[in-house]
Coordinates of C-alpha atoms in Angstrom, one line a residue:
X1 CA 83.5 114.0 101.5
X2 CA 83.9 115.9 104.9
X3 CA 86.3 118.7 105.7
X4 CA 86.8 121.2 108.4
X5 CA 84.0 122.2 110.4
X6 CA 81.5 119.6 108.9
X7 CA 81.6 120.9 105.5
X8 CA 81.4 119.0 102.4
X9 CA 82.5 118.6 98.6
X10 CA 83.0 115.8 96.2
X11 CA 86.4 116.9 95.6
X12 CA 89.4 116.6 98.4
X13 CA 91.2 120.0 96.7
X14 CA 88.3 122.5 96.9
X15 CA 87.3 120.7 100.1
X16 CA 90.6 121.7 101.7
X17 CA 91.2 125.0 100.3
X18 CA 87.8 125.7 101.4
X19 CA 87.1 124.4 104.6
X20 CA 90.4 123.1 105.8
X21 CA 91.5 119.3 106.5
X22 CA 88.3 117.3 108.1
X23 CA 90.6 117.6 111.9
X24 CA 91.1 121.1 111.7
X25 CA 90.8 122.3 114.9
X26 CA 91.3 119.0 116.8
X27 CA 93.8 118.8 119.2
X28 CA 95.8 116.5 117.5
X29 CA 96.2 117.9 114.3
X30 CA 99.2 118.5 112.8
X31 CA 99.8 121.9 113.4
X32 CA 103.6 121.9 112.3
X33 CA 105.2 118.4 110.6
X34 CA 108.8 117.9 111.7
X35 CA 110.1 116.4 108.4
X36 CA 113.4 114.9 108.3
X37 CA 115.4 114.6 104.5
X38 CA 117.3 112.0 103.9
X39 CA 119.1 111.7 100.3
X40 CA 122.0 113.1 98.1
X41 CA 123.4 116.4 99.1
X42 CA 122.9 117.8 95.9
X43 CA 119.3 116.7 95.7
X44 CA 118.2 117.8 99.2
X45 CA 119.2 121.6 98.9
X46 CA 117.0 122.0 95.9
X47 CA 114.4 119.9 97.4
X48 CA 114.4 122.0 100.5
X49 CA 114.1 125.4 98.2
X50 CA 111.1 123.4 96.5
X51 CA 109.3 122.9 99.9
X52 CA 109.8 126.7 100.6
X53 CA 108.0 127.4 97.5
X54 CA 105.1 125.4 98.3
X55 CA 104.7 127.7 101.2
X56 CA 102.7 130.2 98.9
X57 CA 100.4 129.4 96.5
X58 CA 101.1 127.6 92.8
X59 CA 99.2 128.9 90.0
X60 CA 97.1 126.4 88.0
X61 CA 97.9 124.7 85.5
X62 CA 95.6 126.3 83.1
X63 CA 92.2 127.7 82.6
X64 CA 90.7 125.2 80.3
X65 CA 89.8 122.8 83.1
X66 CA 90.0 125.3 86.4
X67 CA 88.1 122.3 88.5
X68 CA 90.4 119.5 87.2
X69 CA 93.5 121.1 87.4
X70 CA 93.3 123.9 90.6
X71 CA 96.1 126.0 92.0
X72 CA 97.4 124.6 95.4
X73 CA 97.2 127.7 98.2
X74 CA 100.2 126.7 99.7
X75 CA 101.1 125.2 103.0
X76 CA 101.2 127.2 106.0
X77 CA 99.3 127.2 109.0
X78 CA 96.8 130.0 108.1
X79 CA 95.5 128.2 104.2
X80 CA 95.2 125.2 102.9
X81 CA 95.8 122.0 105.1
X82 CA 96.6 124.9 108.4
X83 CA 100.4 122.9 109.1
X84 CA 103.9 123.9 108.2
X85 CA 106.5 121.8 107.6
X86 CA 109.8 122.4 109.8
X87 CA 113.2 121.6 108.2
X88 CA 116.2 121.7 110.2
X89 CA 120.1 120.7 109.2
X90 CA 120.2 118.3 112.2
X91 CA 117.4 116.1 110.8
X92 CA 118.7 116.3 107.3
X93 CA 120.9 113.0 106.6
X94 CA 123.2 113.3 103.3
X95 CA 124.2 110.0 101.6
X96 CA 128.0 110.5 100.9
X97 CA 129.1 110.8 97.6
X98 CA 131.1 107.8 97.9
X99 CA 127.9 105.7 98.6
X100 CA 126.4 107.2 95.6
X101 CA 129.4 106.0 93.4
X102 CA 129.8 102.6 94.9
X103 CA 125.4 102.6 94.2
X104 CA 126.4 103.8 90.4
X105 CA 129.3 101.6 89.9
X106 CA 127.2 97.9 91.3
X107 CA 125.5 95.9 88.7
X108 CA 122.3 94.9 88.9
X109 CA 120.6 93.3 91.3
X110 CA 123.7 94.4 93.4
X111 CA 123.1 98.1 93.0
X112 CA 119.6 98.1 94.5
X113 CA 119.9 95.9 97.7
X114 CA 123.1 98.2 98.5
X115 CA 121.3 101.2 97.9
X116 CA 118.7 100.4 100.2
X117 CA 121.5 99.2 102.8
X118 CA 123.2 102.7 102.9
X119 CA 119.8 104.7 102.9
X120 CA 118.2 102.5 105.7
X121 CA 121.1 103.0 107.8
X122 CA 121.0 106.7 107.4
X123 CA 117.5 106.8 107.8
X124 CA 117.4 104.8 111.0
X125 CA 120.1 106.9 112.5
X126 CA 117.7 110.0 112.0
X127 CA 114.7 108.4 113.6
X128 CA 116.2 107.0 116.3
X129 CA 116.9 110.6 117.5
X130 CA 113.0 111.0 117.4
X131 CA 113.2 114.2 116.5
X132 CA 110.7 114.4 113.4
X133 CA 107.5 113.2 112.1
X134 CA 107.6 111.8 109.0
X135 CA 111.1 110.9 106.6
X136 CA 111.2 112.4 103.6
X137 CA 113.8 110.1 101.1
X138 CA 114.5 112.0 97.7
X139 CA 116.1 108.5 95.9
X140 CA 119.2 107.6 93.9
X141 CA 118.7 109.4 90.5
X142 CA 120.7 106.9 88.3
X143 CA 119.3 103.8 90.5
X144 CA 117.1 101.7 88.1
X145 CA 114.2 99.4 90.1
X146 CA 115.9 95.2 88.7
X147 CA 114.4 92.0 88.0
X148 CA 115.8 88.8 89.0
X149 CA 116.3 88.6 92.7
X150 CA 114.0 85.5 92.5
X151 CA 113.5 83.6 89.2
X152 CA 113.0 80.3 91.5
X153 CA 110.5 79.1 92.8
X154 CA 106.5 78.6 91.8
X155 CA 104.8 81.2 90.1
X156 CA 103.5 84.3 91.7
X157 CA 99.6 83.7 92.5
X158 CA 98.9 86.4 91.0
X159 CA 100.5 85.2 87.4
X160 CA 97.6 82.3 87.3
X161 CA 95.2 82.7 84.6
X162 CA 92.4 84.3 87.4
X163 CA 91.5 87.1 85.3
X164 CA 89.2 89.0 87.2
X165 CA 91.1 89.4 90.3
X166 CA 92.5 92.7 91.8
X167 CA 95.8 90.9 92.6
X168 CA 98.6 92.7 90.6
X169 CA 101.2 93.6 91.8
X170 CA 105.0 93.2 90.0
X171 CA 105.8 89.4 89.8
X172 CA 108.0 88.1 92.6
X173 CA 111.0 88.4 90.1
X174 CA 110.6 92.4 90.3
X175 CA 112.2 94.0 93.1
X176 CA 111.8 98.1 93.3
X177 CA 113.5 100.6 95.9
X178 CA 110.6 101.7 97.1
X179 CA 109.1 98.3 98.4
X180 CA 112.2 97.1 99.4
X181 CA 113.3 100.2 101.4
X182 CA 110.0 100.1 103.2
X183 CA 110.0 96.3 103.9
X184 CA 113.4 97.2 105.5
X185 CA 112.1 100.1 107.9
X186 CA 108.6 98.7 109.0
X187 CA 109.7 98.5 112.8
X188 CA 110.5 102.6 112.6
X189 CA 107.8 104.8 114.2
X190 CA 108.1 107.0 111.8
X191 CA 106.8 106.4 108.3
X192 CA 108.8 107.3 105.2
X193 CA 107.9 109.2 101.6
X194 CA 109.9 108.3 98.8
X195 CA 110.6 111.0 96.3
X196 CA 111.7 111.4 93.0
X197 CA 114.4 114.5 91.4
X198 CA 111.6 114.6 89.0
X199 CA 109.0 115.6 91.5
X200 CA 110.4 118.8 92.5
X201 CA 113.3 119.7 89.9
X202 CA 111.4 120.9 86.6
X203 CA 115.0 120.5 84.8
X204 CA 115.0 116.6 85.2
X205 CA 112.7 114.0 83.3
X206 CA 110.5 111.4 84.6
X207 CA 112.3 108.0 84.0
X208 CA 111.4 106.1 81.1
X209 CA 107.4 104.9 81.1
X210 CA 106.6 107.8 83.6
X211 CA 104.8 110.6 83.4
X212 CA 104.6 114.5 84.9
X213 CA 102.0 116.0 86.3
X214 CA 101.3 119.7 86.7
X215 CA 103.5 121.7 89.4
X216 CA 100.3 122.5 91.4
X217 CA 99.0 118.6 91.4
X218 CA 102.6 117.5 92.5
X219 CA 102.8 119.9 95.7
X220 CA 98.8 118.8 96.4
X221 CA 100.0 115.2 96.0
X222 CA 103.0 115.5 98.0
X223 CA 101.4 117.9 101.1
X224 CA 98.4 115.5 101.6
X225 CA 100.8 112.7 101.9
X226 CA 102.9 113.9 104.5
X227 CA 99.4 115.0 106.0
X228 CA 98.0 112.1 106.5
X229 CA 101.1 109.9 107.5
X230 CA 102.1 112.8 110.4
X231 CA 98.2 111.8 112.1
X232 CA 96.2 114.2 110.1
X233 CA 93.2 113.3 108.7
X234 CA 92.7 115.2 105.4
X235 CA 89.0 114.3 104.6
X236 CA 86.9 111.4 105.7
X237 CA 84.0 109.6 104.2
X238 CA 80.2 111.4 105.1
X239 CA 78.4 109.3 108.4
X240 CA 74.8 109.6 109.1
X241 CA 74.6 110.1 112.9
X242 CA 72.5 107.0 112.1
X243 CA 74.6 104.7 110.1
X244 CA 76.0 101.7 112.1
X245 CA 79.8 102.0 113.2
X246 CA 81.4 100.5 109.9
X247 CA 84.8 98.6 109.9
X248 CA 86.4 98.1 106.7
X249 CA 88.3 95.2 105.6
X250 CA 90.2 94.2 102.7
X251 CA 91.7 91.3 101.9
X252 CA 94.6 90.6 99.3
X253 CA 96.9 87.8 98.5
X254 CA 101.2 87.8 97.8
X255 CA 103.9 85.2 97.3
X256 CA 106.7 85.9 99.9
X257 CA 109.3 86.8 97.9
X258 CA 111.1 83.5 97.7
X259 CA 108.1 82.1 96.2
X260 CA 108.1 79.8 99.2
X261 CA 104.2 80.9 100.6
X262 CA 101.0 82.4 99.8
X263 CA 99.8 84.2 102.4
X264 CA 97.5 87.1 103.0
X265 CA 97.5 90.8 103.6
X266 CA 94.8 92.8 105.1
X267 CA 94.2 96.5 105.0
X268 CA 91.6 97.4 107.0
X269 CA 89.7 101.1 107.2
X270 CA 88.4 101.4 110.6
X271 CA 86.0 104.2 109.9
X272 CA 85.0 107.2 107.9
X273 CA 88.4 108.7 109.1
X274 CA 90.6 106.3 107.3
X275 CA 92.5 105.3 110.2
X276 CA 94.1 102.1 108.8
X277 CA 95.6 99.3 110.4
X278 CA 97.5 96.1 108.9
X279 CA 97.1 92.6 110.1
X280 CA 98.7 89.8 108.3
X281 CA 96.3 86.1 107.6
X282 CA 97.3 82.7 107.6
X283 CA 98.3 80.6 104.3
X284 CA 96.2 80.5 101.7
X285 CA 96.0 77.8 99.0
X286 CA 95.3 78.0 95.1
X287 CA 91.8 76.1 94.2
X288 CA 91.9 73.6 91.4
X289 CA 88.6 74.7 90.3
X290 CA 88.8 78.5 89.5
X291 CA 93.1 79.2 90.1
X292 CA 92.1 81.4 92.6
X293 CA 94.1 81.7 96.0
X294 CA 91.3 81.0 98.9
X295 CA 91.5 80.4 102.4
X296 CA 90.3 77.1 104.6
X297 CA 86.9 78.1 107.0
X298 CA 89.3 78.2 110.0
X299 CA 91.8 80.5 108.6
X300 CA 89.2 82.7 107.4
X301 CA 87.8 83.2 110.8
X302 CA 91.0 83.7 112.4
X303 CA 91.8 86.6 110.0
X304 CA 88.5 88.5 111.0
X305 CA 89.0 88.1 114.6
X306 CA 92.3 89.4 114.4
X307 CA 91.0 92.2 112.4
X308 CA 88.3 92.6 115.0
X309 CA 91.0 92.5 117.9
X310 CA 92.6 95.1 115.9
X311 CA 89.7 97.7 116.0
X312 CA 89.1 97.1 119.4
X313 CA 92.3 97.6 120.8
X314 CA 91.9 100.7 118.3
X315 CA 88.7 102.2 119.4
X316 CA 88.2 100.7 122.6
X317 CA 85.0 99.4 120.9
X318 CA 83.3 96.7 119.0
X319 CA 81.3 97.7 115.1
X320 CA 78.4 97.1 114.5
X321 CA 79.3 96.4 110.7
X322 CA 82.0 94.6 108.8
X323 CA 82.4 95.2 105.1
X324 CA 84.4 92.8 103.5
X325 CA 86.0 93.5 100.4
X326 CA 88.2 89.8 98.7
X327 CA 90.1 90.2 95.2
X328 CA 88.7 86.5 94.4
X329 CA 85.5 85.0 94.5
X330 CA 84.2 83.9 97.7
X331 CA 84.2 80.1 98.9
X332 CA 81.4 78.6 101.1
X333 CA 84.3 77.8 103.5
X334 CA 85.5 81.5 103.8
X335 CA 82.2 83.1 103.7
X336 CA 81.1 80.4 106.3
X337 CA 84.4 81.7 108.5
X338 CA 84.1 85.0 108.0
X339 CA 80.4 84.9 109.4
X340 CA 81.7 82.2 112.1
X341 CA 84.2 85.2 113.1
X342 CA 81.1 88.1 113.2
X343 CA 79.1 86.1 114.7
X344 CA 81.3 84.9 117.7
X345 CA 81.7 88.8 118.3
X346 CA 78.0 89.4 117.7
X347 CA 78.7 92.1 115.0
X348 CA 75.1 92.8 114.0
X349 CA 75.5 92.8 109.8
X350 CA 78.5 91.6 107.6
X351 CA 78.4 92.6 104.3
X352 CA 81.1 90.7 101.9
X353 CA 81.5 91.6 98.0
X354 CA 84.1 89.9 95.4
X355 CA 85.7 93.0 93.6
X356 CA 86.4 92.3 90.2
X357 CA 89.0 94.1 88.1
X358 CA 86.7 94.2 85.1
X359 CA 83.0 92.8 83.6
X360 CA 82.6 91.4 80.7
X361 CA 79.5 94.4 79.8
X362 CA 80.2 97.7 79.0
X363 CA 78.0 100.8 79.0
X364 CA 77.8 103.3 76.2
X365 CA 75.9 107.1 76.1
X366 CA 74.8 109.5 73.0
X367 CA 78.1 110.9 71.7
X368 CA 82.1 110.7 71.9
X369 CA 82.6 110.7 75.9
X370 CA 82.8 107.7 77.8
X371 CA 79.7 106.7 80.4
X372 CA 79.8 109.4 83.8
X373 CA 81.5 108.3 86.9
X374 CA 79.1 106.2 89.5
X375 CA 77.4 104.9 86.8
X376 CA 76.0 101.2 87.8
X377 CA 74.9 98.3 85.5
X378 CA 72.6 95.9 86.9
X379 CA 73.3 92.3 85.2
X380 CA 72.4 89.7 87.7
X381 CA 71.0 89.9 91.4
X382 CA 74.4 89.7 92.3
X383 CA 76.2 90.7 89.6
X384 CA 76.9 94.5 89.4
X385 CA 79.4 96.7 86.9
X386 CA 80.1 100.3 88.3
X387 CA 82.5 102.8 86.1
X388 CA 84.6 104.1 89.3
X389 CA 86.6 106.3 86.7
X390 CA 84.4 107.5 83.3
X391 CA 83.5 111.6 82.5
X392 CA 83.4 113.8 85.5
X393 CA 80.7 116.9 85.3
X394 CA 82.5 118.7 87.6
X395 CA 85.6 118.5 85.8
X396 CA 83.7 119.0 82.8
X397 CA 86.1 116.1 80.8
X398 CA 86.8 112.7 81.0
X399 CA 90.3 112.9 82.7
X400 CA 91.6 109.4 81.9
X401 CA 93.8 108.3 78.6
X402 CA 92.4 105.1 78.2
X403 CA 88.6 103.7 77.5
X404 CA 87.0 103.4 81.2
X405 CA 86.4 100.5 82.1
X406 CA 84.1 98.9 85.0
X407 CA 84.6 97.3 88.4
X408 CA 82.4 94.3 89.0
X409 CA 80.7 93.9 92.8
X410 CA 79.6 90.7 93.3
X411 CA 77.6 90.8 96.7
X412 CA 77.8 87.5 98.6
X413 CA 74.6 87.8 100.9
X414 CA 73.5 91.7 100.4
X415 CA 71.8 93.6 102.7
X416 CA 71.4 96.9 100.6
X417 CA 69.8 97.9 97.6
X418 CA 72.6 97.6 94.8
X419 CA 72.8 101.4 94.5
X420 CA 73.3 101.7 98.2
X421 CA 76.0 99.1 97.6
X422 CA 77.7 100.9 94.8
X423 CA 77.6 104.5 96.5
X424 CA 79.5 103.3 99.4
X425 CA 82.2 101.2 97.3
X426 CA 82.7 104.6 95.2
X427 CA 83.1 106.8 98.1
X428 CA 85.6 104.5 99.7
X429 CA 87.5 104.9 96.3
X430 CA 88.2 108.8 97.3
X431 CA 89.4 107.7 100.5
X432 CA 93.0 107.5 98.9
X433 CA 96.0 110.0 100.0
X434 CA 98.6 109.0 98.2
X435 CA 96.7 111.4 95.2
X436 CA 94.2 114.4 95.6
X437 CA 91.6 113.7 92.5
X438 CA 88.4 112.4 92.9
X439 CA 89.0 109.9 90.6
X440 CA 90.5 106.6 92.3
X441 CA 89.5 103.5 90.6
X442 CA 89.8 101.1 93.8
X443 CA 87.9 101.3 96.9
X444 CA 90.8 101.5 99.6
X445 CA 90.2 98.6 101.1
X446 CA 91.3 96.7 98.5
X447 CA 93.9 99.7 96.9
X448 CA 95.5 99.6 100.6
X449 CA 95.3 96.1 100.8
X450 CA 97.5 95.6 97.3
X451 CA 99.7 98.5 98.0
X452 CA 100.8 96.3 101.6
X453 CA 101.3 93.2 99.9
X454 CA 103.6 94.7 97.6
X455 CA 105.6 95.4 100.5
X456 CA 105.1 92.4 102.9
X457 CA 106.2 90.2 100.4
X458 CA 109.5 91.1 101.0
X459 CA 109.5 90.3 104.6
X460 CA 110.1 87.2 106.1
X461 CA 106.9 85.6 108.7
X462 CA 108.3 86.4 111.7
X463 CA 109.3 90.3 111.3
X464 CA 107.5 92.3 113.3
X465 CA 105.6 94.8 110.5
X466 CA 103.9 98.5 111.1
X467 CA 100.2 98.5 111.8
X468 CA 99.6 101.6 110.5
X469 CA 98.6 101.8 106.6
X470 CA 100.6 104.8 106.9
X471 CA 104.2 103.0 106.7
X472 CA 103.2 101.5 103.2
X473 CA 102.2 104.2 100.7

């Protein structure tokens, strides 16, 4: 990855205690976040004394694994990502304590659609006084995420027995605050982070089926995040001054909440700075031969010329690429659209690849640890199965709990050697601020993609949604 002044490293931490954030210097960097807090009074105070901390450095977490688990340097404007975050009481917004108790005292479902109704009027009263950046939200601690809010309808698409699609997300019956709060406040300029007591108060414990990372990996997490959704650009993928201007698309499919629709989401990854930008498809329609949600040939080519209306209107400025990243196979009518679409705009190469959740093959190495990251399986001509997560030499460990398994890329009409393929899918999985390793399993076109579904589905067609990828991690 790139960092300040052109320097690189494969891993966003040292990169940025190194070098600096990959716009430092720029004239639009984030040189001091206005953050506004918005929570229980009794939450925000210590979270404010947390954030203060973070100012200096956090030690690691030990010295077993230094590269896997590095101190943070703090957040200030001379180390680190070179910012400062500015709190003031006039943009903090407490939720009353008689808000909390009528939360606490609700049942279920009713206790999470009012919770979201008190915070999103507290939290649109603070940003329409456009006085801050981004909205930091510390959440009800007793709140409990509920099922139920729609046992009718069909089934969710992504319940159909398709199992080597990347689409799933909770079930249309699962409602959580933090999907539901952020379907509520897509038309704010400002984007929100949700935080957890748990985060930032080492007395409290995770809730139930969560875990808790280091102190140091929590402020990195958290500080990168606000980074990135304040304009900055944290690190951004290595360009060639002769590589072809890339966009990158992804494309995902959610029920509406009701159960009513399929539709489509796209995240799309204009270039190597991760500038994304949301643009939601047409319906899409479950095949009787594979129980896969597809699109007709017209609605594909709509969705790309949308997406390439998008980058314009972006960049001032046509690609001369599209990779095309779908969490189902590929149909002759959508791959026909697609290229309809790139062809009509005389985009010079479109590269399209099925992303598969797993293979079927697995790949084994002389002892205990599992196979190294990046490594790629050949099994067909367009067949291939890359371990995105497996043992890291620099981290000298595999840092997962579970047996690795691969991703499959199956390449529609490739123009690049299959490790040329593979390199690019695996540095798109860094490109991923919502956490700091090196590690990510999904490229972000289709991680940013499922992350936006999860919220979309929870607003109705005609709301007007945020463009920026920004408003949905």
């Amino acid at each position: 990855m790139e960092f300040g002044g052109a320097a690189r490293h494969i891993d966003p931490r040292f990169g940025i205690t190194n070098y600096g954030p990959a716009d430092l210097g720029a004239a639009d960097a984030p040189r001091a976040i206005r953050v506004g807090l918005v929570g229980p009074a009794d939450q925000l105070d210590g979270l404010r004394r947390w954030l203060e901390r973070c100012r200096e450095p956090i030690a690691a977490k030990d010295e077993k694994y230094p590269h896997l688990f590095p101190e943070f340097p703090g957040c200030d404007t001379d180390r680190g990502l070179h910012t400062t975050l500015v709190f003031s009481d006039r943009n903090t917004r407490a939720i009353s304590s008689r808000d909390l108790r009528a939360i606490e005292t609700a049942g279920q479902p009713a206790a999470l659609t009012k919770a979201v109704s008190i915070y999103a009027e507290e939290i649109r009263t603070l940003a329409d006084e456009n006085r801050v950046d981004v909205l930091l939200v510390a959440r009800p601690e007793q709140l409990i995420d509920t099922a139920g809010r729609s046992a009718r309808g069909p089934k969710e698409a992504d319940e159909l027995p398709a199992r080597d699609t990347l689409d799933e997300p909770p079930p249309a019956q699962f409602a959580n605050f933090h999907d539901l709060l952020k379907a509520r406040l897509l038309h704010l300029r400002q984007p929100i982070q949700i935080i957890r007591r748990s985060t930032w108060d080492e007395a409290t414990r995770p809730p139930e089926g969560h875990s808790r990372q280091d102190e140091a990996s929590r402020a990195w997490n958290l500080h990168v995040a606000l980074y990135y959704k304040a304009g900055g650009v944290p690190w951004r993928l290595l360009r060639s001054p002769s590589d072809l201007t890339t966009c990158y698309v992804g494309v995902a499919f959610y029920r509406s909440d009701d159960g009513s629709s399929l539709s489509t989401s796209v995240a799309q990854v204009f270039n190597e700075r991760g500038d994304g930008v949301i643009v939601r498809g047409g319906p899409a329609r479950i095949s009787r031969t594979d129980r896969q949600p597809h699109l007709a040939r017209a609605d594909a080519h709509a969705l790309l010329v949308h997406a390439l209306d998008a980058y314009r209107r972006e960049h001032h400025t046509a690609p001369a690429r599209i990779v095309l990243h779908k969490t189902s196979a590929f149909t002759d009518d959508e791959a026909g659209g697609f290229q309809d679409a790139a062809d009509e705009r005389f985009i010079d190469t479109l590269e399209m690849s099925w992303i598969t959740s797993s293979e079927g093959a697995a790949a084994f190495r002389p002892g205990d640890a599992p196979p190294l990251r990046g490594t790629l399986v050949t099994l067909g001509e367009r067949e291939l199965a890359l371990y995105a997560t497996g043992s890291i030499e620099f981290y000298r460990t595999y840092p997962g709990m579970y047996i690795p398994r691969p991703i499959g890329i199956r390449p529609v009409r490739p123009t690049r050697n299959p490790r040329e393929l593979a390199a690019e899918i695996l540095a798109l999985t860094k490109m991923n601020w919502n956490q700091t390793r090196l590690d990510g399993r999904l490229p972000v076109t289709l991680r940013t993609a499922n992350q936006v579904k999860s919220v979309l589905r929870f607003c109705p067609p005609d709301q007007a949604v945020a463009t920026r990828y920004a408003h949905y991690m």
